[in-house]
Short mmCIF file of C-alpha atoms in Angstrom, two decimals:
data_model
loop_
_atom_site.label_atom_id
_atom_site.label_comp_id
_atom_site.label_asym_id
_atom_site.label_seq_id
_atom_site.Cartn_x
_atom_site.Cartn_y
_atom_site.Cartn_z
CA MET V 1 120.91 89.57 107.01
CA ASN V 2 122.57 92.55 108.68
CA PHE V 3 121.02 93.94 111.84
CA LEU V 4 118.67 96.77 110.80
CA THR V 5 118.33 100.06 112.62
CA ILE V 6 115.07 101.89 111.97
CA GLY V 7 114.57 105.54 112.88
CA HIS V 8 111.44 105.96 115.00
CA ARG V 9 109.37 108.80 113.49
CA GLY V 10 112.70 109.96 112.06
CA VAL V 11 115.01 110.48 115.02
CA MET V 12 112.44 111.67 117.52
CA GLY V 13 114.95 111.58 120.37
CA VAL V 14 116.72 114.61 118.91
CA GLU V 15 114.34 116.22 116.40
CA PRO V 16 110.57 116.92 116.26
CA GLU V 17 108.91 113.60 115.44
CA ASN V 18 107.36 112.90 112.04
CA THR V 19 108.76 116.06 110.44
CA LEU V 20 110.92 116.46 107.36
CA ARG V 21 113.69 117.75 109.62
CA SER V 22 113.58 114.51 111.61
CA PHE V 23 113.51 112.30 108.51
CA VAL V 24 116.47 114.08 106.92
CA ALA V 25 118.42 113.76 110.18
CA ALA V 26 117.69 110.01 110.24
CA GLN V 27 119.00 109.67 106.70
CA GLU V 28 122.11 111.71 107.47
CA ALA V 29 122.77 109.46 110.48
CA GLY V 30 122.86 106.47 108.15
CA LEU V 31 119.90 104.59 109.59
CA ASP V 32 118.82 101.64 107.46
CA ALA V 33 115.14 102.64 107.32
CA ILE V 34 112.82 105.34 108.63
CA GLU V 35 109.49 104.67 110.35
CA LEU V 36 106.59 107.13 110.05
CA ASP V 37 102.87 107.22 110.85
CA LEU V 38 99.92 107.93 108.55
CA HIS V 39 96.48 109.44 109.07
CA LEU V 40 93.92 110.96 106.73
CA SER V 41 92.97 114.61 107.03
CA LYS V 42 89.35 115.73 106.78
CA ASP V 43 89.82 116.29 103.05
CA GLY V 44 91.59 112.97 102.43
CA ALA V 45 95.26 114.01 102.48
CA LEU V 46 97.74 111.34 103.62
CA VAL V 47 99.41 113.20 106.49
CA VAL V 48 102.33 112.10 108.63
CA MET V 49 101.43 112.21 112.32
CA HIS V 50 101.30 109.69 115.15
CA ASP V 51 98.41 110.58 117.44
CA THR V 52 94.76 110.82 116.46
CA ASP V 53 94.81 114.48 117.50
CA VAL V 54 97.34 117.27 117.07
CA ASP V 55 97.60 118.38 120.70
CA ARG V 56 100.86 116.69 121.75
CA THR V 57 103.06 117.41 118.74
CA THR V 58 101.82 120.78 117.46
CA ASP V 59 100.59 124.12 118.78
CA GLY V 60 97.02 123.24 117.81
CA THR V 61 94.22 121.18 119.31
CA GLY V 62 91.69 118.66 118.05
CA PRO V 63 91.46 115.50 115.96
CA ILE V 64 93.37 115.19 112.68
CA ALA V 65 90.28 113.77 111.00
CA GLU V 66 88.39 117.00 111.69
CA LYS V 67 90.99 119.27 110.09
CA THR V 68 91.71 119.98 106.43
CA LEU V 69 95.23 119.77 105.09
CA ALA V 70 95.37 123.57 104.98
CA GLU V 71 94.43 123.73 108.66
CA LEU V 72 97.07 121.15 109.54
CA ARG V 73 99.66 123.05 107.49
CA ALA V 74 99.05 126.15 109.59
CA LEU V 75 100.29 124.38 112.73
CA ASP V 76 103.83 124.39 114.11
CA ALA V 77 104.99 120.76 114.45
CA GLY V 78 108.17 121.75 116.32
CA ARG V 79 111.05 124.12 115.52
CA GLY V 80 108.94 125.74 112.83
CA GLU V 81 108.33 122.47 110.98
CA ARG V 82 104.99 121.83 109.26
CA VAL V 83 102.97 118.63 109.22
CA PRO V 84 104.16 116.81 106.08
CA VAL V 85 102.19 114.72 103.65
CA PHE V 86 103.54 111.29 102.73
CA GLU V 87 104.73 112.24 99.26
CA GLU V 88 106.83 115.08 100.66
CA VAL V 89 108.73 112.54 102.73
CA LEU V 90 109.28 110.38 99.64
CA ASP V 91 110.83 113.38 97.92
CA ALA V 92 112.87 114.58 100.90
CA VAL V 93 114.74 111.32 101.62
CA HIS V 94 115.76 108.25 99.64
CA THR V 95 116.12 105.91 102.64
CA PRO V 96 113.71 102.94 102.72
CA LEU V 97 110.55 103.67 104.71
CA GLN V 98 108.32 101.75 107.09
CA ALA V 99 104.91 103.41 106.80
CA GLU V 100 102.60 102.66 109.71
CA ILE V 101 98.88 102.88 109.04
CA LYS V 102 97.37 104.46 112.15
CA ASP V 103 93.99 105.25 110.60
CA LYS V 104 92.63 102.13 108.90
CA GLN V 105 90.96 104.37 106.33
CA ALA V 106 94.43 105.40 105.13
CA ALA V 107 95.20 101.98 103.62
CA ARG V 108 93.63 102.67 100.24
CA ALA V 109 95.15 106.15 99.98
CA LEU V 110 98.57 104.69 100.74
CA ALA V 111 98.07 101.93 98.18
CA GLU V 112 97.23 104.52 95.51
CA VAL V 113 100.46 106.44 96.14
CA MET V 114 102.56 103.28 96.27
CA ASN V 115 101.22 101.99 92.96
CA ARG V 116 101.47 105.34 91.22
CA ARG V 117 105.09 105.80 92.29
CA GLY V 118 106.18 102.15 92.20
CA LEU V 119 107.10 101.94 95.89
CA ALA V 120 106.62 98.25 96.67
CA GLY V 121 110.38 97.77 96.88
CA ARG V 122 111.05 100.86 98.99
CA VAL V 123 108.15 101.09 101.45
CA GLU V 124 107.21 98.41 103.97
CA VAL V 125 103.69 98.88 105.32
CA SER V 126 103.07 98.26 109.02
CA SER V 127 100.10 98.52 111.36
CA PHE V 128 98.62 97.41 114.67
CA HIS V 129 95.46 96.72 112.65
CA ASP V 130 95.38 93.23 111.11
CA GLU V 131 92.69 94.32 108.68
CA ALA V 132 94.79 97.20 107.34
CA ILE V 133 97.63 94.80 106.52
CA ALA V 134 95.26 92.29 104.95
CA GLU V 135 93.59 95.05 102.92
CA ILE V 136 96.71 96.54 101.39
CA LYS V 137 98.32 93.22 100.39
CA PRO V 138 96.13 92.62 97.30
CA LEU V 139 96.10 96.33 96.41
CA VAL V 140 99.89 96.68 96.06
CA PRO V 141 101.54 93.73 94.30
CA GLY V 142 104.75 92.68 96.03
CA VAL V 143 104.31 94.92 99.08
CA ARG V 144 106.10 93.84 102.26
CA THR V 145 104.04 94.17 105.44
CA ALA V 146 104.60 94.08 109.19
CA LEU V 147 102.13 93.52 112.02
CA ILE V 148 102.90 95.49 115.18
CA SER V 149 102.09 94.30 118.69
CA SER V 150 102.65 95.70 122.15
CA LEU V 151 102.39 92.12 123.49
CA PRO V 152 100.55 92.23 126.83
CA GLN V 153 102.63 90.52 129.48
CA SER V 154 102.03 86.79 129.25
CA ARG V 155 99.48 85.44 131.68
CA THR V 156 97.18 82.47 131.48
CA ASN V 157 93.64 83.28 130.47
CA SER V 158 90.63 82.32 132.60
CA SER V 159 90.23 78.95 130.91
CA GLY V 160 93.84 77.98 131.52
CA GLY V 161 94.76 78.21 127.84
CA THR V 162 97.41 79.97 125.80
CA PRO V 163 99.13 82.98 127.40
CA ILE V 164 97.59 86.21 126.21
CA GLY V 165 99.59 87.90 123.46
CA THR V 166 101.14 84.80 121.90
CA ASP V 167 98.58 84.81 119.08
CA ILE V 168 100.50 87.60 117.33
CA VAL V 169 102.28 85.04 115.15
CA ASP V 170 99.03 83.43 114.00
CA ARG V 171 97.55 86.85 113.34
CA ALA V 172 100.58 87.91 111.28
CA VAL V 173 100.46 84.77 109.17
CA GLU V 174 96.72 85.13 108.60
CA ALA V 175 97.11 88.76 107.55
CA GLY V 176 99.94 87.85 105.18
CA ALA V 177 102.65 89.81 107.02
CA GLU V 178 106.31 88.94 106.59
CA THR V 179 107.45 90.75 109.75
CA VAL V 180 106.32 91.27 113.33
CA CYS V 181 107.33 94.42 115.23
CA LEU V 182 107.31 93.68 118.94
CA ASN V 183 107.56 95.75 122.13
CA ILE V 184 110.87 94.65 123.69
CA ARG V 185 109.65 95.41 127.21
CA ARG V 186 107.17 92.55 126.92
CA LEU V 187 109.08 90.25 124.61
CA THR V 188 109.47 86.58 125.50
CA LEU V 189 111.56 83.76 124.10
CA GLU V 190 108.33 81.87 123.38
CA ILE V 191 107.15 84.61 121.02
CA VAL V 192 110.52 84.74 119.27
CA GLU V 193 110.58 80.98 118.78
CA ARG V 194 107.02 80.94 117.42
CA ALA V 195 107.83 83.74 115.00
CA ARG V 196 110.95 81.96 113.76
CA LYS V 197 109.01 78.74 113.17
CA ALA V 198 106.58 80.77 111.05
CA ASP V 199 109.54 82.24 109.10
CA LEU V 200 108.74 85.78 110.22
CA ARG V 201 111.28 88.57 110.50
CA ILE V 202 111.29 90.20 113.98
CA ILE V 203 111.91 93.88 114.73
CA GLY V 204 112.06 95.12 118.35
CA TRP V 205 110.83 98.52 119.52
CA VAL V 206 111.78 100.92 121.02
CA VAL V 207 115.53 100.37 121.58
CA ASN V 208 117.21 103.41 123.12
CA THR V 209 119.84 102.08 125.55
CA GLN V 210 122.79 99.73 125.40
CA ASP V 211 121.01 97.27 127.72
CA GLN V 212 118.00 97.23 125.41
CA LEU V 213 120.27 96.76 122.41
CA ARG V 214 122.03 93.82 124.08
CA LEU V 215 118.62 92.30 124.81
CA VAL V 216 117.43 92.37 121.20
CA ARG V 217 120.77 91.02 120.00
CA ALA V 218 120.60 88.22 122.58
CA PHE V 219 117.13 87.32 121.29
CA GLY V 220 118.58 87.25 117.79
CA LEU V 221 116.14 89.81 116.39
CA ASP V 222 116.56 91.15 112.87
CA GLY V 223 116.56 94.78 113.86
CA ALA V 224 115.48 97.55 116.18
CA THR V 225 113.44 100.73 115.99
CA THR V 226 115.14 103.55 117.88
CA ASP V 227 114.67 107.19 118.83
CA HIS V 228 118.43 107.79 118.81
CA PRO V 229 120.78 107.53 115.81
CA ASP V 230 123.74 106.40 117.96
CA ILE V 231 122.19 102.93 118.08
CA LYS V 232 123.24 102.54 114.44
CA ARG V 233 126.90 103.03 115.32
CA THR V 234 126.93 100.70 118.32
CA GLY V 235 124.51 98.09 117.00
CA ARG V 236 126.98 96.46 114.65
CA PHE V 237 129.37 95.76 117.54
CA THR V 238 126.87 94.52 120.11
CA ALA V 239 126.32 90.78 120.42
#
């Protein structure tokens, strides 16, 4: 399999994250896939934002879950962009997507859209929440899923047992995930070897420098999530 480059919230290193402008830029840069984040608005709309509140990425304040779609639409998400809903992204770009469930309640809403539009082959579903991955698997036949982990730095627990964080592979298998997305700053060879033995694909995040790119290639990972589209150009030459 070729090394995959995945645009993080579009290309958030150069455009406002999780906006149509950012997603179009990621597609124009030739990235292999685009990652985005999903929450539910107060009135049940599947909106594309990362944080639980709007403070960091818009000119508004307060939790997403306490705002209607109309209220979210009134906000400036950067350079005049509006907060998109998931289906707008589907229509704006044709690049494969990795849709991260941030709000566990969004799993069923995402499943409904995926089934209605036949997206099992185009959209991989990811989450930090094991239960969100396990929930969507039976709802969307053939869906590919990925469990995300920040992997706390390995240290022996108080009973002298397994280093903390290495259970990500067991969790992924139990949830039915085919992929693990791992924080490269805390990645270890032990985790990589365990994932390979479980026949899991491994994506590293976030890869923004040549040193980080060399690291993920040295580990033999399947791909990298990046804020910067230039990683696509250099990734194919880095071993």
